[in-house]
Every structure is written in C-alpha cells, then in structure tokens.
XYZ file of C-alpha atoms in Angstrom:
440
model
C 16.235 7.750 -78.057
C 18.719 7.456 -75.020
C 19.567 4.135 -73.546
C 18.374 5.104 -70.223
C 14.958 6.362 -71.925
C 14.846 2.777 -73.303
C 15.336 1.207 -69.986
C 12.773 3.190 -68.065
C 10.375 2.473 -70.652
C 11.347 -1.282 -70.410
C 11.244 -1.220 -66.807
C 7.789 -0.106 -66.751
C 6.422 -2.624 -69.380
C 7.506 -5.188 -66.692
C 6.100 -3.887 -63.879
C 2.740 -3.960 -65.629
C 3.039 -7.181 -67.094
C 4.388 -8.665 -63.724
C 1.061 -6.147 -62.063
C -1.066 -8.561 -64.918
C 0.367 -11.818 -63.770
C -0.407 -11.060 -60.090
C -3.926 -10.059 -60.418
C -4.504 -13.179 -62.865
C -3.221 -15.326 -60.397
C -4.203 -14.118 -57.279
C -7.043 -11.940 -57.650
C -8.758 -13.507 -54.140
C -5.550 -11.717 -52.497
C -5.494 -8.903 -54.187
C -8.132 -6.674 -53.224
C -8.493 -7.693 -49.317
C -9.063 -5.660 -46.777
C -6.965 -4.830 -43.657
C -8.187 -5.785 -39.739
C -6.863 -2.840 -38.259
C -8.767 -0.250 -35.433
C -9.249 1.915 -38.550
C -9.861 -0.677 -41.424
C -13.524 -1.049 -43.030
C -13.984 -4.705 -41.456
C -13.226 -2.921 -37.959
C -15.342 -0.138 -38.997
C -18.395 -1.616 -40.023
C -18.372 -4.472 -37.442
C -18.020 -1.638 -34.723
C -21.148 0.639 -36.310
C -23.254 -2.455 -36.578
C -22.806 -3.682 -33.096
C -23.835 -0.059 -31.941
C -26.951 0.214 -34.281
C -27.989 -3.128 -32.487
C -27.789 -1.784 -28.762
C -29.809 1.637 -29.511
C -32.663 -0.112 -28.174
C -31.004 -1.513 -24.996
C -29.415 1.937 -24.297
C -32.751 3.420 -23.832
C -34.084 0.299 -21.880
C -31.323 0.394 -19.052
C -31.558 4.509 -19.222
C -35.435 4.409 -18.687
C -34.845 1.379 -16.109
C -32.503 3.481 -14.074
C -34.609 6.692 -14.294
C -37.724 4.420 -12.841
C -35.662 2.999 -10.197
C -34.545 6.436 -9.126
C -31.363 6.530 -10.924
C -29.618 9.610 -13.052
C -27.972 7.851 -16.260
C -24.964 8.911 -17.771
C -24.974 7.770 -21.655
C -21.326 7.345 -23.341
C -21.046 6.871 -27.312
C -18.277 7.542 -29.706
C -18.722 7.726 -33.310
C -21.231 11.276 -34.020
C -21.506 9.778 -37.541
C -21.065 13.210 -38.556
C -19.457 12.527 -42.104
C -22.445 10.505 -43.140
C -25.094 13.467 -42.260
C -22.536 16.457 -43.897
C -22.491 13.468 -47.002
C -25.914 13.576 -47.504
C -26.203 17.567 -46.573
C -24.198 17.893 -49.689
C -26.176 14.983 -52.002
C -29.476 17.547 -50.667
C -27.745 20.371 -52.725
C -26.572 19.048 -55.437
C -30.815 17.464 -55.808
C -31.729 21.430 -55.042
C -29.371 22.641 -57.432
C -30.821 20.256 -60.556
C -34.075 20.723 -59.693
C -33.875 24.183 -60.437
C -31.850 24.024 -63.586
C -34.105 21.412 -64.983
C -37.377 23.875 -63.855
C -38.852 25.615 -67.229
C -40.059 28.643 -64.953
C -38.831 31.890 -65.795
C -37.568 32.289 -62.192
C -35.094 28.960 -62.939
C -32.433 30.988 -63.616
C -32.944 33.514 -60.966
C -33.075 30.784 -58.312
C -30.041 28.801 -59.313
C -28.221 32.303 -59.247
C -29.487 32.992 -55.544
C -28.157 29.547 -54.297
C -25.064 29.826 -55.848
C -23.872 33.015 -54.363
C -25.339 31.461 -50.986
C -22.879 28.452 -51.718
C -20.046 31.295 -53.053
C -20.529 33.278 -49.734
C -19.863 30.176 -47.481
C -23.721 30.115 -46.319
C -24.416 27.633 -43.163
C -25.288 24.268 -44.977
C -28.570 24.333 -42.635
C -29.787 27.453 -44.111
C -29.500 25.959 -47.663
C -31.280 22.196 -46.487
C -33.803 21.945 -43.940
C -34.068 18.067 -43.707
C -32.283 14.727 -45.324
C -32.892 11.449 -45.234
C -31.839 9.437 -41.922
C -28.632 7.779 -42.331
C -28.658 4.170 -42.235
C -26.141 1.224 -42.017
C -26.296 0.592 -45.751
C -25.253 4.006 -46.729
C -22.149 3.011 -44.726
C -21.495 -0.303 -46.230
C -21.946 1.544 -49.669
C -20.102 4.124 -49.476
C -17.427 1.218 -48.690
C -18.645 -0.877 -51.738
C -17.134 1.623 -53.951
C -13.588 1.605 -52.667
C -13.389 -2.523 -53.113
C -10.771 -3.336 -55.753
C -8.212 -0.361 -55.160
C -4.695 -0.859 -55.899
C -1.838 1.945 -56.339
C 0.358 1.334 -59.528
C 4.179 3.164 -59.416
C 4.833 4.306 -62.625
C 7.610 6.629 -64.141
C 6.140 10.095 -64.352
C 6.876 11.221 -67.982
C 5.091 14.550 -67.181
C 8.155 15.299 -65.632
C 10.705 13.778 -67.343
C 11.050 9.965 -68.419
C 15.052 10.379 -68.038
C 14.654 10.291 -64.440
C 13.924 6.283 -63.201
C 13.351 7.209 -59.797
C 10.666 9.406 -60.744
C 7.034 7.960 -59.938
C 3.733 8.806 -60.176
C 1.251 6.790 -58.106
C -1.877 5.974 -60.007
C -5.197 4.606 -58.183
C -7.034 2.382 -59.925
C -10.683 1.346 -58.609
C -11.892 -1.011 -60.750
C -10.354 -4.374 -61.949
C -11.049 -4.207 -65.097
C -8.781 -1.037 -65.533
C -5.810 -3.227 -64.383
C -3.316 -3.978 -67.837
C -3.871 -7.549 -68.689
C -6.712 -8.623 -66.399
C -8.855 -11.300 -68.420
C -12.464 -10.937 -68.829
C -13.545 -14.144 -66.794
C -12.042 -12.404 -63.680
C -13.554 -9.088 -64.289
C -17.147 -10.536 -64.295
C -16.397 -12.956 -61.176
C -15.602 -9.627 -59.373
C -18.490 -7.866 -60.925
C -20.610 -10.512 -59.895
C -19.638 -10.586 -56.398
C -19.821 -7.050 -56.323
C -23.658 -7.084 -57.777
C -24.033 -9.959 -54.969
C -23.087 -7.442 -52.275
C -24.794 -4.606 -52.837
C -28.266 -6.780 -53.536
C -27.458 -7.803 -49.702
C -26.839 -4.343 -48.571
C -30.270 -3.474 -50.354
C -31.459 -5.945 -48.098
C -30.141 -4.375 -44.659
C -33.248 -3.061 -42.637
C -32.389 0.294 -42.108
C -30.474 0.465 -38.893
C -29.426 3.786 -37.787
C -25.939 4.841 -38.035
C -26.510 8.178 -35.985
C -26.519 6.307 -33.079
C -27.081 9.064 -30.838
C -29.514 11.038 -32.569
C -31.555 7.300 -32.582
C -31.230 7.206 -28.919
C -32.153 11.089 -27.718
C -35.446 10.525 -29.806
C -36.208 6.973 -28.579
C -35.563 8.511 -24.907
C -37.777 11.330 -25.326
C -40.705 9.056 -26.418
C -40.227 7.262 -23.153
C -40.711 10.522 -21.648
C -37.298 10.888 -20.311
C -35.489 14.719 -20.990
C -32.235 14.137 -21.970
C -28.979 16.617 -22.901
C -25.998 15.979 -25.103
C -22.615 17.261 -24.227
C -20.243 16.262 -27.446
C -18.734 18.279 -30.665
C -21.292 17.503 -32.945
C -22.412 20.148 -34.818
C -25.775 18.886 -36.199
C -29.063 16.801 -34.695
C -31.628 14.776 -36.081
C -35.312 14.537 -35.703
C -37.216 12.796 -36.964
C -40.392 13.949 -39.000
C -43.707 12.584 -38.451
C -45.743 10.738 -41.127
C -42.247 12.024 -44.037
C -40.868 8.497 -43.532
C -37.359 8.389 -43.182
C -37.188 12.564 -43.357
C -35.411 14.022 -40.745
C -35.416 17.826 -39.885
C -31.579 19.363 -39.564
C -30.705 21.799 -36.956
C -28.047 23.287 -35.552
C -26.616 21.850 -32.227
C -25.359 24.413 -29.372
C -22.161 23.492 -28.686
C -21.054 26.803 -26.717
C -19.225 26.844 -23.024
C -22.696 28.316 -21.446
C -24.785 25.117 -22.921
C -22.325 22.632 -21.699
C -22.587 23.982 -18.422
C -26.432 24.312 -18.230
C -27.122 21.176 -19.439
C -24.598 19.763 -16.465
C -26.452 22.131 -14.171
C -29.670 21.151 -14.742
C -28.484 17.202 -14.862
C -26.766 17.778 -11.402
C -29.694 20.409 -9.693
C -33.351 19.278 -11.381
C -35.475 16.667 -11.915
C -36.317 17.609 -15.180
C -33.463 16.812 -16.760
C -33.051 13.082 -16.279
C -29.894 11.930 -18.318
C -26.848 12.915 -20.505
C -25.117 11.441 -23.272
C -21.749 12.063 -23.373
C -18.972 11.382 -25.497
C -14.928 12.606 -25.494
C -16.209 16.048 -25.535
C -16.976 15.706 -21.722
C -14.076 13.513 -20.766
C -12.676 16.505 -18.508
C -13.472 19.611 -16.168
C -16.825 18.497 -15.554
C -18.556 16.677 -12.447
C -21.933 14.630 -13.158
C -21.173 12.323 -9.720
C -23.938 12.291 -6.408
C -22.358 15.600 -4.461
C -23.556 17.275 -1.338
C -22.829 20.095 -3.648
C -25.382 19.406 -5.916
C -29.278 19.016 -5.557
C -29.901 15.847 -6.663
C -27.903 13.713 -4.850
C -29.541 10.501 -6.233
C -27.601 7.810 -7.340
C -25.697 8.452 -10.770
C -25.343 5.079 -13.586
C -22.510 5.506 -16.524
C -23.950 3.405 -19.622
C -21.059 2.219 -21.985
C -23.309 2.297 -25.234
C -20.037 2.436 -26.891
C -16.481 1.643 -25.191
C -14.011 4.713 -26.404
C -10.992 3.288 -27.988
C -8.755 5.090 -26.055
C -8.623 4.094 -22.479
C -7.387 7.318 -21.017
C -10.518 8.912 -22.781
C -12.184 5.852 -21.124
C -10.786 6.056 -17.672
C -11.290 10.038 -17.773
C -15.468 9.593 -18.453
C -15.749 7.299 -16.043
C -14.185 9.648 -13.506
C -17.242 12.336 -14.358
C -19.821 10.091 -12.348
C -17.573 8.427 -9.899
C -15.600 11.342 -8.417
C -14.417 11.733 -4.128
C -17.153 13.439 -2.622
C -19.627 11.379 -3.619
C -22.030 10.566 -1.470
C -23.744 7.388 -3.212
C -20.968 5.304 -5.561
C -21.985 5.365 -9.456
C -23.643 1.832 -10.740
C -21.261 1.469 -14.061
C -22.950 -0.807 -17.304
C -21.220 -1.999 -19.564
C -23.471 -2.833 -22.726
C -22.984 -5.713 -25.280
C -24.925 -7.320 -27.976
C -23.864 -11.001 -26.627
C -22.246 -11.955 -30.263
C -18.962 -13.145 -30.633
C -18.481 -10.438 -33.005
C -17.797 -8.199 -30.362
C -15.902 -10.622 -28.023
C -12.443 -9.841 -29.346
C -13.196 -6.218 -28.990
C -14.171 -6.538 -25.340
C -10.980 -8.709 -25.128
C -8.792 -5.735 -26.428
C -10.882 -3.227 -24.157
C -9.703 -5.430 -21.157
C -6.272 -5.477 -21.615
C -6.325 -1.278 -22.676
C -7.396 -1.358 -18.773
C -5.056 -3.776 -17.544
C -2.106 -2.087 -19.550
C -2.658 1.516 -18.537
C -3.202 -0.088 -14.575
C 0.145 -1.868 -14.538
C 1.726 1.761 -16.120
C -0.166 3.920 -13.651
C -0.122 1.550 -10.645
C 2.215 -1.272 -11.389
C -0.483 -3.437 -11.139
C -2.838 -5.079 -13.700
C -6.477 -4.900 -11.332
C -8.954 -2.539 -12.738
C -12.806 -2.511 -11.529
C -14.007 -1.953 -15.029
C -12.487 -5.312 -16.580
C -14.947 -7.544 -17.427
C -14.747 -10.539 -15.890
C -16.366 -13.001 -17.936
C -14.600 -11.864 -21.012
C -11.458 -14.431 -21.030
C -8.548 -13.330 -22.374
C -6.733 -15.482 -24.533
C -4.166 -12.897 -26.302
C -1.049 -13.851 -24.594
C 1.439 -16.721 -25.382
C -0.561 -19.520 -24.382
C -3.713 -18.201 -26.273
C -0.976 -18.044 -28.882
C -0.030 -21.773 -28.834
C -4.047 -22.562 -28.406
C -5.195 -20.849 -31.216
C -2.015 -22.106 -33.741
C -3.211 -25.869 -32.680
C -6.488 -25.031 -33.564
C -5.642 -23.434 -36.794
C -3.217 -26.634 -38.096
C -5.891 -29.193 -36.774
C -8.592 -26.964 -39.089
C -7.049 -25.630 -42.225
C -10.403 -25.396 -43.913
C -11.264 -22.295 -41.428
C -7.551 -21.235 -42.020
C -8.435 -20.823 -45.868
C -11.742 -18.929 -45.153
C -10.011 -16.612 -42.970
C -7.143 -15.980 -45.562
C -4.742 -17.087 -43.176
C -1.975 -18.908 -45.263
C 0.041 -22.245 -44.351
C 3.294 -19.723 -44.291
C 1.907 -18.006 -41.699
C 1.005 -20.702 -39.570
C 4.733 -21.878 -39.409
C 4.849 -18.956 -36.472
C 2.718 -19.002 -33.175
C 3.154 -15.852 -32.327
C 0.327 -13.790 -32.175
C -2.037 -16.243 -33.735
C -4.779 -15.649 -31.568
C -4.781 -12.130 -32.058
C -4.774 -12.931 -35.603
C -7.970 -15.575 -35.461
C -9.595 -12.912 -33.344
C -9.642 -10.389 -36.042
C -10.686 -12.608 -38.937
C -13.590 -14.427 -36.827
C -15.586 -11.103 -38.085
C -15.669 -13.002 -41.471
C -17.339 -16.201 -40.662
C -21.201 -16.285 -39.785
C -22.524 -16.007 -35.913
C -22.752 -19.579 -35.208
C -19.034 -20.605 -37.278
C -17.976 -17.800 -34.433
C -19.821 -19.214 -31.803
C -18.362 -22.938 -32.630
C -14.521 -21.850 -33.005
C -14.665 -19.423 -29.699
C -16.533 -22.220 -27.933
C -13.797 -24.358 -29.311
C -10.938 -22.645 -28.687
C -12.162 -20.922 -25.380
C -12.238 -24.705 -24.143
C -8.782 -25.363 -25.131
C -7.833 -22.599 -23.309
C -8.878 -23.844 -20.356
C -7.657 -27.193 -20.585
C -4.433 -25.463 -21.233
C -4.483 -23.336 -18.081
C -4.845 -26.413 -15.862
C-alpha cells in the first residue's frame, strides 16, 4: 500500500475517534438546535402562537362585521407541506389496502392506481379526505431530525489516493456515531421517548391555520373569500372526527378578482383573508369607486416576515381615495413567547422607514412593545446574564460568550423560547425594568 493511502486511512481513524471523544463529552452540545427565522425552535414557536389566535381572529372579524366593519384577514404560513404530507401517507394506506385485499379484483385495483400515479393523476382525484393536520404532526415530523450530525469522510468510491476527497455522511441517530457509549445512547433515547409522550399529549391544535379560521367564520355566519397560492382547502366532515374533505382551491386571475369584487361591491361577501399572494395590484380600501364604502379593518393574524410584503398588504385597505381610513389590528397571544418577535417586527418597520424616509416613525409600530435590541439593551441584558448564570446554563449560553456584550440581548431574546411562560415572564419583567432604570 502507498504511503499516502496509509495516511488518508490514518487521517480518517482520527477524525472518528476525535468525532467519539466529542460526542462522549459533550453530547448536551452536540445535537442543539439553531434560533434562526428558519430554525425548528423559530418554527414551531411561530406555528404555535398562530394555532392559539384562530379563535381571536374570528372574534375581532365577527366583531367588526357586527359593528359595520369589512375585515381584511392576513396569515402567512398555508401549511401546505403538512396537507401534500399526509395526501401522500393517504396513498401509500390506499395502496396496502389493496395489496393486502384477498379479492380477485386486488390485483386489478392496485394496477388501476398505479397507472393513475404513473400518469401524474391530480392527488385529489386519488384521496378524497385526510386527517386534519395538527400541531403534533409538526413537532413530529421535527422529532425525527433530533440528533443529526454530518461526518467528512474520504470517499474511497472514488479513489482513497485523493485526501481532499470527501463524502458527507448524515447520521440521525446517536447510537450510529463510532464510539458513542451505551449510557449516552439510552439518556438520549430516553429523552427522546419523554418528548414524543408530551407531543402525544398536545390537544390537537390546528396547523392549517387558515382553513381553521374560514370554517370557524362561516359558522358565525360570516361569507368569507381567500386570495393566496394555496392549492388545496379543508373542510371539515361532520360526525368523521378529525376527517376532512380535500378539494381543489381556484386560484385563477378571474377568482381573485371576483372574490375582490364581491368584497368591495356586496354585502354578501363580508371578509377576505389574504396572504403575500395579494400584497399587490389589488384595492380592498373604502372607495367612492366601490359600493360598499363602509369602513375596511386589516387583522394581522400573522405578521409577514418581510416588511415590504408587510408594508405592501397594508397598503390594500388603506389606499388615497379612501373615503373612511382603515382600523388596523394587530393580534397577539399576550405571552412573552412572542415578545421578541414583535420586538424584531418593530424594528423591520423602523429600518425600512429610516431607508425609505430617513426617518424611523412608522404608524404600525407597536408602542407598548419596548425595544431593548440596541447597545444599551446589550449592556442590560449581559448584567443580567453574569448576575444569573444558572439561566445562562439553561439557555446554553456559555461563560465564553458572556466575555462580549454585544448583541446579548438579541441573544437572551431568542433562547427565552426555552424556559417555561412564567421563567419568561420573570426575566422580561426583570430585565424590561433594568432597562428602564438604564434609560433614566
């Protein structure tokens, strides 16, 4: 054998040893999550939150439509993937069902559903109705991706002569890791077991937020159209439990503009939920052009993350002509959970002012969010932190990291998620004081 075969094999017996030696000693670190816009703690905080102001969406939409109002619903996530997820899990049940039948039409049957699936056939045609999606099929689905972790190691499919050759192998489960000892396998087993008995535990809170919303709405009597890209809907099915019947959405030019029509010209149709899909090219404000002139009310069921996209729905409801200005609300579920969020929404609006404007006022700030993401929030929230390293540890925020006070309190902020409501509650209150104190 070569001596630079030797030495890539070498090389990669150290990596996995020194892989072993990192898990062993630091499996708590490992396998954390990020606290990004698109991690799962962002994620699932940011579903969860909506789930929990379905009902108050249809409250203030039913309030406004008594008090002579024409509501204007916004939401973001469609939750499509979840509904084409379990589309697909419908099949695949279809699909055993008949192979495991003993009739002599089994065979026939699986044949006829295959070429359907073979010839591209609309999912819809092949299911008629799934099982609502719920929060827990969310946090499951996110279960199964705990304990990741890419490995580099030399590819010797291609040639083990080459060092810098690598192949990047996933691994998702611990005990798959080289070297890992069994007491750390079944600690992480055990947590995960402990997890998904909570999940089990979840009542089942609707992750289709908007299909939850449109139904609750029309029990209320209230006629309501959707302007967005989803391409299916939900309803529910009476005395089937958590059934819901599948259907095609119309999401052509003609429908758009009918359903704004009718909005803008009739009584019957008494609100709209809207998401990106409507952020341009369409007017939903009180015109002399239109009508119904009455008074129009934008519901933020959901804050879009980009403020442009923000800015630009806002604008379909409060537009010049208008003869009566647009009441704008702004929901929240009044947990600390959310504050940072609203925090980050606020300065989106302040940011994109000063670059539009050159100056920071915007109407749609909230005004009893504080903001405490600037330098002296920064200094606030790094006393805090070194006068409480026990909620340092449980946010996985290391004594290296505290050595710097810049952008600490963006960095508490994002971890609060992990503690329970009223730990939140008693740092913000906390901290939020400081703040003050600071100020003066």
């Amino acid at each position: 054998m070569a001596r630079n075969d030797v030495q890539t094999i070498t090389n990669f017996e150290n990596s996995q040893l020194k892989l072993a030696r990192t898990v062993s000693n630091n499996g708590a670190h490992l396998f954390k999550s990020s606290f990004g816009t698109g991690s799962a703690i962002y994620q699932s905080m940011r579903r969860t939150m909506a789930a929990l102001l379905v009902d108050a969406a249809v409250e203030r939409a039913v309030t406004a439509v008594q008090e002579g109002r024409k509501p204007v619903i916004v939401f973001e996530e469609t939750g499509e993937s979840f509904v084409n997820r379990l589309i697909e899990q419908e099949i695949d049940t279809i699909q055993d069902q008949i192979k495991q039948s003993q009739s002599p039409s089994a065979d026939r049957l699986t044949k006829a559903l295959a070429d359907q699936l073979a010839k591209n056939a609309r999912k819809d045609n092949l299911v008629d109705d799934i099982r609502m999606p719920v929060l827990g099929d969310m946090m499951r689905n996110l279960l199964t991706k705990v304990g990741g972790v890419e490995v580099k190691e030399p590819d010797s499919e291609v040639s083990l002569k080459n060092a810098d050759t690598k192949r990047i192998r996933a691994i998702r489960q611990l005990k798959d890791v080289p070297g890992v000892g069994a007491e750390l396998v079944e600690r992480y087993e055990k947590g995960l077991a402990e997890i998904s008995a909570k999940i089990d535990a979840l009542p089942e809170m609707p992750i289709v937020t908007v299909d939850a919303i449109r139904t609750k709405l029309a029990q209320a009597g209230i006629n309501s159209r959707e302007i967005s890209g989803r391409t299916y809907q939900l309803d529910p099915i009476e005395g089937q439990g958590n059934r819901a019947r599948l259907s095609r959405r119309d999401r052509s030019k003609a429908a758009i503009i009918k359903s704004v029509s009718d909005f803008n010209n009739t009584n019957d149709t008494h609100a709209l939920i809207i998401n990106i899909a409507a952020a341009t090219g369409l007017s939903m404000h009180s015109s002399p052009r239109f009508k119904n002139t009455s008074q129009r009310e934008l519901i933020e069921f959901q804050i879009p993350e980009d403020p442009i996209v923000r800015v630009q729905l806002l604008g379909r409801v409060n537009r010049f002509d208008q003869l009566i200005p647009p009441q704008i609300s702004t929901l929240a579920t009044g947990l600390f959970a959310e504050y940072r969020s609203l925090m980050m929404q606020n300065k989106k609006l302040q940011d994109l002012s000063a670059n539009i404007r050159s100056s920071r006022d915007n109407a749609a700030v909230i005004d009893t969010v504080s903001d405490i993401l600037n330098p002296m929030g920064d200094r606030v929230a790094h006393e805090f932190l070194m006068e409480n390293p026990g909620i340092a540890a449980r946010l996985d925020i290391p004594l290296t990291r505290l050595q710097m006070t810049t952008g600490m309190a963006s960095l508490l902020t994002q971890r609060l998620v992990l503690l329970a409501p009223n730990a939140q509650r008693a740092v913000y209150d906390e901290v939020l004081e400081a703040y003050s104190d600071a100020l003066i």
